[in-house]
Coordinates of C-alpha atoms in Angstrom, one line a residue:
M1 CA 18.6 10.9 -1.3
L2 CA 18.6 8.9 -4.2
I3 CA 21.1 9.5 -7.2
P4 CA 20.8 7.2 -10.4
Y5 CA 23.6 6.3 -12.9
D6 CA 23.6 4.8 -15.7
S7 CA 27.0 3.0 -14.8
A8 CA 29.1 2.4 -11.3
D9 CA 31.9 3.8 -13.5
I10 CA 30.6 7.4 -12.9
I11 CA 30.6 7.0 -8.8
A12 CA 34.1 6.6 -8.5
T13 CA 34.3 10.3 -10.1
I14 CA 31.9 11.9 -8.1
P15 CA 34.8 13.2 -4.7
S16 CA 37.1 14.8 -7.3
R17 CA 34.6 16.5 -9.5
M18 CA 32.8 17.9 -6.8
A19 CA 36.3 18.9 -5.1
T20 CA 37.0 20.7 -8.6
D21 CA 33.6 22.2 -9.4
T22 CA 33.7 25.9 -8.6
D23 CA 30.2 26.4 -8.5
Y24 CA 29.7 23.2 -6.5
Q25 CA 31.8 24.5 -4.0
K26 CA 30.7 28.1 -4.0
A27 CA 27.0 27.3 -3.7
G28 CA 27.8 24.7 -0.8
A29 CA 30.5 27.0 1.3
E30 CA 28.1 27.4 4.0
Y31 CA 27.6 23.6 4.4
L32 CA 30.9 22.4 3.1
N33 CA 33.0 24.7 5.9
V34 CA 30.7 23.8 8.7
P35 CA 32.7 25.2 12.0
K36 CA 33.6 21.6 14.2
S37 CA 31.4 22.9 17.1
D38 CA 28.3 22.8 15.1
P39 CA 28.6 19.7 12.2
A40 CA 25.9 19.8 9.3
Y41 CA 25.6 16.1 10.3
I42 CA 27.4 13.5 12.7
R43 CA 27.8 10.6 10.0
F44 CA 25.9 9.7 6.9
Q45 CA 26.0 6.1 4.9
S46 CA 25.7 5.7 1.4
S47 CA 24.8 2.3 -0.5
L48 CA 25.7 0.8 -4.3
L49 CA 22.2 -0.2 -5.4
I50 CA 21.7 -2.1 -9.0
A51 CA 18.6 -2.3 -10.4
M52 CA 16.7 -5.1 -10.7
D53 CA 15.6 -6.4 -14.3
G54 CA 11.9 -6.1 -13.4
M55 CA 11.8 -2.3 -13.7
K56 CA 15.4 -0.9 -14.8
R57 CA 15.2 3.0 -14.4
L58 CA 13.2 5.2 -11.7
Q59 CA 10.1 5.7 -12.3
V60 CA 8.9 9.1 -11.2
P61 CA 5.2 9.5 -9.6
S62 CA 2.9 11.6 -12.0
S63 CA 2.5 13.5 -8.8
A64 CA 5.8 15.0 -9.3
M65 CA 5.0 17.5 -11.7
E66 CA 2.3 18.4 -9.4
K67 CA 4.3 19.1 -6.6
K68 CA 1.0 17.9 -4.4
P69 CA 1.4 16.0 -1.2
W70 CA 2.7 12.6 -1.2
I71 CA 4.2 9.6 0.9
F72 CA 7.1 6.9 -0.1
E73 CA 7.6 4.0 1.8
L74 CA 11.1 3.0 1.7
R75 CA 11.6 -1.1 2.0
T76 CA 14.2 -3.0 2.6
Y77 CA 14.5 -6.9 2.9
E78 CA 17.3 -8.2 4.6
S79 CA 17.8 -12.0 3.6
R80 CA 19.5 -14.7 6.0
S81 CA 22.3 -15.5 3.2
E82 CA 23.6 -14.2 -0.1
T83 CA 21.6 -17.3 -2.2
S84 CA 18.1 -16.5 -0.3
G85 CA 18.5 -12.8 -1.3
I86 CA 19.4 -13.0 -4.6
N87 CA 16.5 -15.8 -4.5
K88 CA 13.5 -12.6 -3.5
V89 CA 15.1 -10.7 -5.8
Q90 CA 14.1 -13.7 -8.6
M91 CA 11.4 -13.7 -6.8
F92 CA 10.5 -10.0 -7.9
N93 CA 11.3 -10.2 -11.0
A94 CA 9.1 -13.5 -11.3
G95 CA 5.9 -11.0 -10.6
E96 CA 5.7 -8.8 -7.6
I97 CA 7.1 -6.1 -9.7
P98 CA 4.5 -6.1 -12.3
L99 CA 1.7 -6.9 -9.9
M100 CA 2.3 -3.8 -7.4
Q101 CA 2.1 -1.8 -10.7
E102 CA -1.3 -3.3 -11.0
V103 CA -2.7 -2.8 -7.9
G104 CA -1.8 1.1 -7.4
L105 CA 1.6 1.2 -5.6
S106 CA 3.1 3.3 -7.7
P107 CA 6.8 2.3 -7.4
V108 CA 9.4 4.0 -7.8
F109 CA 12.5 1.5 -8.3
F110 CA 13.4 -1.9 -6.8
A111 CA 17.4 -2.4 -6.5
Q112 CA 19.8 -5.5 -5.0
T113 CA 22.4 -3.4 -2.4
V114 CA 25.9 -4.4 -3.5
V115 CA 27.8 -1.9 -1.1
G116 CA 26.1 -1.5 2.1
A117 CA 24.7 -1.9 5.5
Q118 CA 23.1 -5.0 6.7
M119 CA 23.7 -6.7 3.6
P120 CA 22.2 -8.7 2.0
N121 CA 19.6 -7.1 1.2
L122 CA 17.3 -5.5 -1.4
V123 CA 15.9 -2.5 -1.5
Y124 CA 12.4 -1.1 -3.3
M125 CA 10.2 2.1 -2.8
V126 CA 6.6 2.5 -3.6
S127 CA 4.4 5.7 -3.3
G128 CA 1.1 7.1 -2.9
E129 CA -1.1 9.5 -2.1
N130 CA -1.8 9.3 1.4
R131 CA -0.9 6.5 3.6
D132 CA -4.9 5.7 3.9
E133 CA -4.7 5.1 0.0
H134 CA -1.4 3.2 0.4
K135 CA -3.0 1.1 2.9
K136 CA -5.8 -0.1 0.7
H137 CA -3.5 -0.6 -2.1
F138 CA -1.0 -2.8 -0.2
G139 CA -4.3 -4.8 0.8
A140 CA -5.0 -5.3 -2.7
F141 CA -1.3 -6.7 -3.6
S142 CA -1.9 -9.1 -0.4
A143 CA -5.4 -9.9 -1.7
A144 CA -4.5 -10.8 -5.5
P145 CA -4.5 -14.6 -6.8
A146 CA -1.0 -13.9 -8.0
W147 CA 0.4 -12.8 -5.0
K148 CA -1.1 -15.7 -3.2
K149 CA 0.4 -18.1 -6.0
L150 CA 4.0 -16.8 -6.0
S151 CA 3.9 -17.0 -1.8
S152 CA 3.4 -20.1 -1.7
D153 CA 5.8 -21.4 -4.3
P154 CA 8.5 -23.3 -2.4
Q155 CA 11.0 -22.4 -4.3
F156 CA 10.4 -18.7 -2.9
K157 CA 9.8 -19.9 0.5
D158 CA 11.8 -18.2 3.7
N159 CA 14.1 -15.9 1.5
V160 CA 13.6 -12.8 4.0
S161 CA 14.5 -12.8 7.4
R162 CA 13.6 -9.2 8.1
I163 CA 11.8 -6.2 7.1
V164 CA 12.7 -2.5 7.5
S165 CA 10.2 -0.2 6.4
I166 CA 10.3 3.9 6.4
F167 CA 7.6 6.2 5.0
L168 CA 9.0 9.5 4.0
K169 CA 7.3 12.8 2.9
R170 CA 8.0 14.8 -0.5
T171 CA 9.8 17.7 0.1
P172 CA 10.0 21.0 -2.2
A173 CA 13.7 19.8 -3.1
S174 CA 12.3 16.9 -4.4
Q175 CA 12.5 16.0 -8.1
I176 CA 10.5 12.9 -7.1

């Protein structure tokens, strides 16, 4: 689940607002009151992400209006230190974001993790019609002269130590 907010201050009020929201409590009663013997989940994990300067707002793919099948790739880039993590964010802002838009990777968001697991890291999501088309767009990204120039720039050397990629499908409840 991805929930955008305009301010981190709003996030701190969520638990108390949910606890006192009678409509939420009523609608979620079955889920909120599951028995110990049949929990809805084991645990969940949350992260606080700050949007990168190169794309400050979530961009909903045009396919969302039609609710047609669509895939999403959630990518996490882990870095060896805070400095190398900040350097990778700078690299995205220096040209990776507009290039991804240009080659049709349909970016949804780009963000730096400020609270969460496996820090330091950044997280972003790109999307596409299907895996084959998505792979073609990433191929165009990798072959682009702008990427070759940016990735060979010595100031951005070795700023990622591990990449985790997860593919997701649109669900009926999805707003993106």
